mmCIF file of C-alpha atoms in Angstrom:
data_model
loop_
_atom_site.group_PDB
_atom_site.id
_atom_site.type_symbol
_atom_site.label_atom_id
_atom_site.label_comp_id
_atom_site.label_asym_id
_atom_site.label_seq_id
_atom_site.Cartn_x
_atom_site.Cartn_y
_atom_site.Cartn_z
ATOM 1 C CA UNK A 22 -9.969 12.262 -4.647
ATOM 2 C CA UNK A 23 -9.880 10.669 -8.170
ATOM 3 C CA UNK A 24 -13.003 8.823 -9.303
ATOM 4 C CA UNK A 25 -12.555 6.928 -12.776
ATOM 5 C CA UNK A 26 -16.448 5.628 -13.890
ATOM 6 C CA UNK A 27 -15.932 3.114 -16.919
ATOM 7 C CA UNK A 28 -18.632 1.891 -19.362
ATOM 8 C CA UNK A 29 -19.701 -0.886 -20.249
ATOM 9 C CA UNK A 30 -19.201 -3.449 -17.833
ATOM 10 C CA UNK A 31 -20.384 -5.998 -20.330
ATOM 11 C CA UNK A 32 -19.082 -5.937 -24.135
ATOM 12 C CA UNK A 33 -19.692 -8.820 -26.446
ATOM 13 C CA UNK A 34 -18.888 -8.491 -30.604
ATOM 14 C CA UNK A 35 -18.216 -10.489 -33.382
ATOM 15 C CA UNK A 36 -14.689 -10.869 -34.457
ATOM 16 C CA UNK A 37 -13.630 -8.542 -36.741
ATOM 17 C CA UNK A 38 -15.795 -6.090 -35.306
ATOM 18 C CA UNK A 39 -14.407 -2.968 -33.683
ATOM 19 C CA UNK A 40 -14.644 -2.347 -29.726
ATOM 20 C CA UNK A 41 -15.111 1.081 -27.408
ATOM 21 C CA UNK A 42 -14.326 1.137 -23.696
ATOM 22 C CA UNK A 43 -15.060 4.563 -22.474
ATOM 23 C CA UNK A 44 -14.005 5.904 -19.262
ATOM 24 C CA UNK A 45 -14.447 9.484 -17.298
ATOM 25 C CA UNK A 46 -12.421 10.665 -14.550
ATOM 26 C CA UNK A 47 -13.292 13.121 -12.015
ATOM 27 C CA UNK A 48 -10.034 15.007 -11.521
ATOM 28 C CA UNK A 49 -9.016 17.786 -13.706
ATOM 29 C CA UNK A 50 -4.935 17.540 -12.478
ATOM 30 C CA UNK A 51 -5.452 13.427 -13.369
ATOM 31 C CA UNK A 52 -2.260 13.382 -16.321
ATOM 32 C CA UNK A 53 -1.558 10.023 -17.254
ATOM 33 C CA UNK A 54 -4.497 7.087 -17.951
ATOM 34 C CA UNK A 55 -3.363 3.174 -18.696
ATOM 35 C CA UNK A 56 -5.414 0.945 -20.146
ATOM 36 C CA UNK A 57 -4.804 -2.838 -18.604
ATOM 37 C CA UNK A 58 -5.746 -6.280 -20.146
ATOM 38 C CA UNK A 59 -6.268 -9.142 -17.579
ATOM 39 C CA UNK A 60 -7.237 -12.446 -18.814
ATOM 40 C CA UNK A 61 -8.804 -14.754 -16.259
ATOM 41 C CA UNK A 62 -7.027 -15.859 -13.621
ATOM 42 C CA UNK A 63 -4.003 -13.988 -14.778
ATOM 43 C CA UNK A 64 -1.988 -10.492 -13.752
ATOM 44 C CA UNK A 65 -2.905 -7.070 -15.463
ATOM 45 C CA UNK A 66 -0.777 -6.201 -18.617
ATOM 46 C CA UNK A 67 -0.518 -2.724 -19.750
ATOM 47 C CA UNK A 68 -1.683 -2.772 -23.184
ATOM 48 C CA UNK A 69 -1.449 1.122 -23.547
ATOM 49 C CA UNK A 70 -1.243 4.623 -22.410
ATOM 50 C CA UNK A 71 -1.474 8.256 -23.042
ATOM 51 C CA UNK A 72 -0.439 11.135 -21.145
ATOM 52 C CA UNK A 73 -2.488 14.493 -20.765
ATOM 53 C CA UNK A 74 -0.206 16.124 -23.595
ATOM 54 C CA UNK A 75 -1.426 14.222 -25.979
ATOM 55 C CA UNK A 76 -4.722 13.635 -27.943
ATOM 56 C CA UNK A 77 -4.613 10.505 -29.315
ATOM 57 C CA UNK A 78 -2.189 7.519 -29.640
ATOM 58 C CA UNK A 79 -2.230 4.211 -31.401
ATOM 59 C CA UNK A 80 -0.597 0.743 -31.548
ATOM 60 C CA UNK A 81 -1.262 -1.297 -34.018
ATOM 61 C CA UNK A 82 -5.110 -2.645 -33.857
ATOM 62 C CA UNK A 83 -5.210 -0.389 -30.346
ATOM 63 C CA UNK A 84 -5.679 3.050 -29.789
ATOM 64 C CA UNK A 85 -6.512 5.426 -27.128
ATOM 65 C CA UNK A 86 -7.665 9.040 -27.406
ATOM 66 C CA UNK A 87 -8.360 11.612 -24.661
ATOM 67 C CA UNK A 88 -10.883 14.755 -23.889
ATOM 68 C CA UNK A 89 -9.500 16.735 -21.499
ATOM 69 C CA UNK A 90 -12.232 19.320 -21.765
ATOM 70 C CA UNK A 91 -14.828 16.377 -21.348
ATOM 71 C CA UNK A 92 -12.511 14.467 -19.168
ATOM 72 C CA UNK A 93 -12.965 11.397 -20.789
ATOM 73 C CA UNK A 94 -10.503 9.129 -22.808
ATOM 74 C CA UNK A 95 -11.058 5.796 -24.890
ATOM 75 C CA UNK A 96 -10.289 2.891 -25.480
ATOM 76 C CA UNK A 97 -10.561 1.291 -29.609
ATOM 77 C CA UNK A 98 -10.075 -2.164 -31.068
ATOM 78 C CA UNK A 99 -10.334 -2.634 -34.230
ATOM 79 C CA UNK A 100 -10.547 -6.107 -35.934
ATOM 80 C CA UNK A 101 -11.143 -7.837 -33.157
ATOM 81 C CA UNK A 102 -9.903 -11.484 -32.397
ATOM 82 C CA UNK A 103 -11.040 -14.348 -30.022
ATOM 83 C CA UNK A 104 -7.942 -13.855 -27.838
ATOM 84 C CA UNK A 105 -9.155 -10.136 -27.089
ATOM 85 C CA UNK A 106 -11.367 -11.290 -25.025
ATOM 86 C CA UNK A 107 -10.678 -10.460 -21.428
ATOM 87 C CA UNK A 108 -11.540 -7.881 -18.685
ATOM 88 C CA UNK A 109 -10.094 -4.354 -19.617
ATOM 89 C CA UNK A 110 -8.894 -1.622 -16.927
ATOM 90 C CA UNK A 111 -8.903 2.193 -17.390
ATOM 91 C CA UNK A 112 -6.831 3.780 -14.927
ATOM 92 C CA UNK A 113 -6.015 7.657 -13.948
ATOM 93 C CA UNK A 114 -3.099 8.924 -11.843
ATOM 94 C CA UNK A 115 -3.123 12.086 -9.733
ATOM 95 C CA UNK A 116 -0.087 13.441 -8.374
ATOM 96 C CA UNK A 117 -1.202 14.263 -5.022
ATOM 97 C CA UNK A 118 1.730 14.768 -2.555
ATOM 98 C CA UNK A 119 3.899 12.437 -3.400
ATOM 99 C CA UNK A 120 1.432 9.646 -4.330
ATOM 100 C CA UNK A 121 1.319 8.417 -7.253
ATOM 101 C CA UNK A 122 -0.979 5.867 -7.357
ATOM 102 C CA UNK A 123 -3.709 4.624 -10.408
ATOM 103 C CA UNK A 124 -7.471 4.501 -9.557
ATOM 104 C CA UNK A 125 -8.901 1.850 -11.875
ATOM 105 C CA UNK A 126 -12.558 1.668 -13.522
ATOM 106 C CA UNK A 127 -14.304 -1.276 -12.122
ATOM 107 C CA UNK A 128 -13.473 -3.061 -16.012
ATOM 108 C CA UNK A 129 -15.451 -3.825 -19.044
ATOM 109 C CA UNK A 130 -15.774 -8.179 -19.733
ATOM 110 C CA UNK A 131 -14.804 -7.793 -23.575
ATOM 111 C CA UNK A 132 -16.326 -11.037 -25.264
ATOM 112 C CA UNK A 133 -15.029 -11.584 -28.914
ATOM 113 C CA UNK A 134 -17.245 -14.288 -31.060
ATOM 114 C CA UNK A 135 -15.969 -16.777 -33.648
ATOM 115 C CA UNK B 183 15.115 -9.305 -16.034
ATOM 116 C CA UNK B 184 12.550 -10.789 -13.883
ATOM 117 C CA UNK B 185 9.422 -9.213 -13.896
ATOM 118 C CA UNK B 186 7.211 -8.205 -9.867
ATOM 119 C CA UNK B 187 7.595 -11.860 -8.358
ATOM 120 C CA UNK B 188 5.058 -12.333 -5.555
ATOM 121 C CA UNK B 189 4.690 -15.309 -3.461
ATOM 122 C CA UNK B 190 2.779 -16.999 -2.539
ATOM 123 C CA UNK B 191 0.336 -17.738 -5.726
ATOM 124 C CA UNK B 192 -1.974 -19.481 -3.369
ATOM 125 C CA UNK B 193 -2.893 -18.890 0.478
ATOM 126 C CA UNK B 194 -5.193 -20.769 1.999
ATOM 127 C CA UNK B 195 -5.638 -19.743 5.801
ATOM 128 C CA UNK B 196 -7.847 -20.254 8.390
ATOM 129 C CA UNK B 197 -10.421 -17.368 9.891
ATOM 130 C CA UNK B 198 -8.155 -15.622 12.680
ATOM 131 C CA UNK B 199 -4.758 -16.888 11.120
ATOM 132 C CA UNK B 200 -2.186 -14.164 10.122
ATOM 133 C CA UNK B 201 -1.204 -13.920 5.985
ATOM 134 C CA UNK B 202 1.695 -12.427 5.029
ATOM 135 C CA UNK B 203 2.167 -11.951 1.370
ATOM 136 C CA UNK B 204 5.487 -10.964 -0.177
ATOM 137 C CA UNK B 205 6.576 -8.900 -3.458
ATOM 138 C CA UNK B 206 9.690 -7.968 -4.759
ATOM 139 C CA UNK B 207 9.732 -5.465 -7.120
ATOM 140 C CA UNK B 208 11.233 -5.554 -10.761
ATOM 141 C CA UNK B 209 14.867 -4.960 -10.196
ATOM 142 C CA UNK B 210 15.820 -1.109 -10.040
ATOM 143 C CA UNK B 211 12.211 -0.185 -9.175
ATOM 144 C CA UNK B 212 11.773 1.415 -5.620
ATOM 145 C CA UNK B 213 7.870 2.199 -5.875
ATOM 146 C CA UNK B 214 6.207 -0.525 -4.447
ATOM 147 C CA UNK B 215 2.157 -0.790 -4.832
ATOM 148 C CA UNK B 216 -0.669 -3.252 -3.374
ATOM 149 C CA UNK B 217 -3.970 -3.861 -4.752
ATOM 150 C CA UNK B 218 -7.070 -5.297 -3.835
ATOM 151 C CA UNK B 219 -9.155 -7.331 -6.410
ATOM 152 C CA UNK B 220 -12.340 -8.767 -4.984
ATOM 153 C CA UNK B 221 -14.442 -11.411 -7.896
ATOM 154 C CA UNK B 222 -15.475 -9.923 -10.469
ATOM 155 C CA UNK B 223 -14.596 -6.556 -10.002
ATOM 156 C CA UNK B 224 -11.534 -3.701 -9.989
ATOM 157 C CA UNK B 225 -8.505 -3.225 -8.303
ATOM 158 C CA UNK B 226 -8.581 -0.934 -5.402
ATOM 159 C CA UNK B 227 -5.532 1.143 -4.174
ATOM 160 C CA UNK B 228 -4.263 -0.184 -0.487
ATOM 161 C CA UNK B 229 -0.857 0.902 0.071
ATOM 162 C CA UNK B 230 2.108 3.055 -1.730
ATOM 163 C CA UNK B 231 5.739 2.482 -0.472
ATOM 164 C CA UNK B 232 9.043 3.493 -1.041
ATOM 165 C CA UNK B 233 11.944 1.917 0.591
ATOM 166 C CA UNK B 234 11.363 2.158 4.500
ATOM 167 C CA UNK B 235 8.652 4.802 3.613
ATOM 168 C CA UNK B 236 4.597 4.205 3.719
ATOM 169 C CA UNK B 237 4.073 7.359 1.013
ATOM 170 C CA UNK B 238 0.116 6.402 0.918
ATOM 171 C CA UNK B 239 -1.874 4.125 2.884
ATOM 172 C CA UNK B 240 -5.462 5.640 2.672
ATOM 173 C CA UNK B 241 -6.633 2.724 1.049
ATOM 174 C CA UNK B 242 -5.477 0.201 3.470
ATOM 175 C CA UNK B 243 -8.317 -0.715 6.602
ATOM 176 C CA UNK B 244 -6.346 0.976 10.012
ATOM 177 C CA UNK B 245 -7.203 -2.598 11.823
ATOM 178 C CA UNK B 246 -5.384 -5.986 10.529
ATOM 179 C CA UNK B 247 -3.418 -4.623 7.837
ATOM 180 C CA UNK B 248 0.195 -3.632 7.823
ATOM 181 C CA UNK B 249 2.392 -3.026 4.779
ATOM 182 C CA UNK B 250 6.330 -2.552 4.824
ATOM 183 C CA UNK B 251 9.168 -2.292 2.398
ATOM 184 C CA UNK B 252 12.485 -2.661 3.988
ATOM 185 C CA UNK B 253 16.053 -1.331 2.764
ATOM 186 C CA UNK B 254 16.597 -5.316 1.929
ATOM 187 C CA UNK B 255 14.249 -7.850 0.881
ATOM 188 C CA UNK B 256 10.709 -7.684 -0.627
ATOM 189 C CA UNK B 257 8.049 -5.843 0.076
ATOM 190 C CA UNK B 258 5.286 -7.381 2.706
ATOM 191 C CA UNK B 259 1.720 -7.007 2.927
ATOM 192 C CA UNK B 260 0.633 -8.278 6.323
ATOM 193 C CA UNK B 261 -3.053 -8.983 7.367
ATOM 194 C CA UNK B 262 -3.726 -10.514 11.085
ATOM 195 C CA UNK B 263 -6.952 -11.911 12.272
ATOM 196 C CA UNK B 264 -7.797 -12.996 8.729
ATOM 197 C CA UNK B 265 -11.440 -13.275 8.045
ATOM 198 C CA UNK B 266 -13.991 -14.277 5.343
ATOM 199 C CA UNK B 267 -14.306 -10.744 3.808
ATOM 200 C CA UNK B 268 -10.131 -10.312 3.489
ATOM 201 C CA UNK B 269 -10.495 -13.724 0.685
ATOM 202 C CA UNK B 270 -9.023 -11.714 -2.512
ATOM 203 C CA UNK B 271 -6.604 -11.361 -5.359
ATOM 204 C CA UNK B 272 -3.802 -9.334 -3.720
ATOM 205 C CA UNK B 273 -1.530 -7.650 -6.795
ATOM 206 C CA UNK B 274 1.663 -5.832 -5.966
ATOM 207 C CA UNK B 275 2.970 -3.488 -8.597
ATOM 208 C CA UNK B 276 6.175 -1.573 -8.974
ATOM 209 C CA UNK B 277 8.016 1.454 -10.723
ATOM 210 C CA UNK B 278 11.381 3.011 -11.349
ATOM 211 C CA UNK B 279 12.456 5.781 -9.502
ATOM 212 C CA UNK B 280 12.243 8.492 -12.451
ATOM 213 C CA UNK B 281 8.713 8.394 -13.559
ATOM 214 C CA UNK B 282 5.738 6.783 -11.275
ATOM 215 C CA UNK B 283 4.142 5.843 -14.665
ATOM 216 C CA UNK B 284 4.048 2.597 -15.946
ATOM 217 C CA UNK B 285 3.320 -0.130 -13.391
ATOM 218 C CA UNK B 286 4.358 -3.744 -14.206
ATOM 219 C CA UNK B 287 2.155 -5.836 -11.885
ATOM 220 C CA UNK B 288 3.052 -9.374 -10.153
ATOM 221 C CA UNK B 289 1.016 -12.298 -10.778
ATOM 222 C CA UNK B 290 -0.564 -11.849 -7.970
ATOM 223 C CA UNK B 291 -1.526 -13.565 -4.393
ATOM 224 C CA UNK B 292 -4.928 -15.484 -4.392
ATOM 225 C CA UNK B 293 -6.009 -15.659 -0.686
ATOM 226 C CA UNK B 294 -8.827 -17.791 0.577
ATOM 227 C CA UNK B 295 -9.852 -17.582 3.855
ATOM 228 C CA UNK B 296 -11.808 -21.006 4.877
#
């Protein structure tokens, strides 16, 4: 099955600093990877996502690119603000008969400094 | 448009009580998923449903655990015999019928087993 390893587990910056969350993923046939925000105590919020078609994709101060040859994709903040702080989620989906589900990285604790 | 509405927030029961924690699913979404989140770490896969259907329950312990989505009413994630180790953030997550991308998660069920 799918394996998604995500590094690090620990990220602390200063704000206005830029962020990476990298994650790999085990599965070649994996074709779609999330990225989730979940502040504590709260629900998981897709933030953004890119599909296996595509290289890289961006929104605004966030953007994700993938390596399908390395199997790895990534996460970027740029100008980062106290209110990124949070835990963040990669995630990969396998289509695997008839199941679609995500298999999350155990998350990276983003810490964003005044 | 209400978003994945799970209930209860909170569950307090005692060891050897039964839980039974409900979702229903943004409206129009038949793809019904539970997660796992223990402290301080990532959500792991449990159960995939469609209406009446179990698609995917590898990730769901064979004792104590049942999971259900009938043609009317929310989805229900049942867990008998509760004990210390089942105390968890229980997330239920949903998806249109076209595409199995793009969760929207619930807010989530915190259980605590006392």
């Amino acid at each position: 099955g799918e394996n998604v390893e995500q590094h690090p587990s620990t990220l602390s910056v200063q704000e206005g600093d830029s962020a990476v969350i990298k994650c790999t993923y085990s599965d070649s046939a994996s074709n779609y990877f999330p990225w989730y925000k979940q502040e504590l105590g709260k629900r998981p919020q897709l933030i953004i996502d890119i599909r296996s078609n595509v290289g890289e994709k961006k929104d605004q101060r966030i953007a994700v690119t993938l390596n399908k040859t390395a199997k790895h994709f990534s996460l970027h903040i740029t100008e980062t603000q106290p209110e990124d702080s949070a835990v963040y989620f990669c995630a990969a989906t396998l289509p695997q008969g008839g199941s679609e589900k995500l298999v999350f990285g155990k998350g990276t604790k983003l810490t964003v400094n005044p | 448009n209400a978003g994945v509405m799970q209930n209860p927030r909170h569950l307090v029961r005692r060891r050897g009580q039964e839980a039974r924690l409900r979702c229903s699913p943004v409206k129009g979404h038949s793809h019904v998923y539970w997660y796992r989140q223990l402290p301080e770490e990532g959500l792991k896969f449990m159960v995939y449903l469609q209406k009446e259907n179990i698609i995917d329950e590898s990730g769901m312990p064979k004792e104590r655990f049942s999971a259900e989505f009938p043609k009317e009413g929310p989805s229900i994630l049942r867990i008998q015999q509760v004990v210390r180790g089942d105390s968890a953030a229980y997330f239920c997550a949903s998806s249109p019928l076209d595409t199995n991308y793009g969760y929207t998660f619930g807010s989530g069920t915190r259980l605590t087993v006392v």
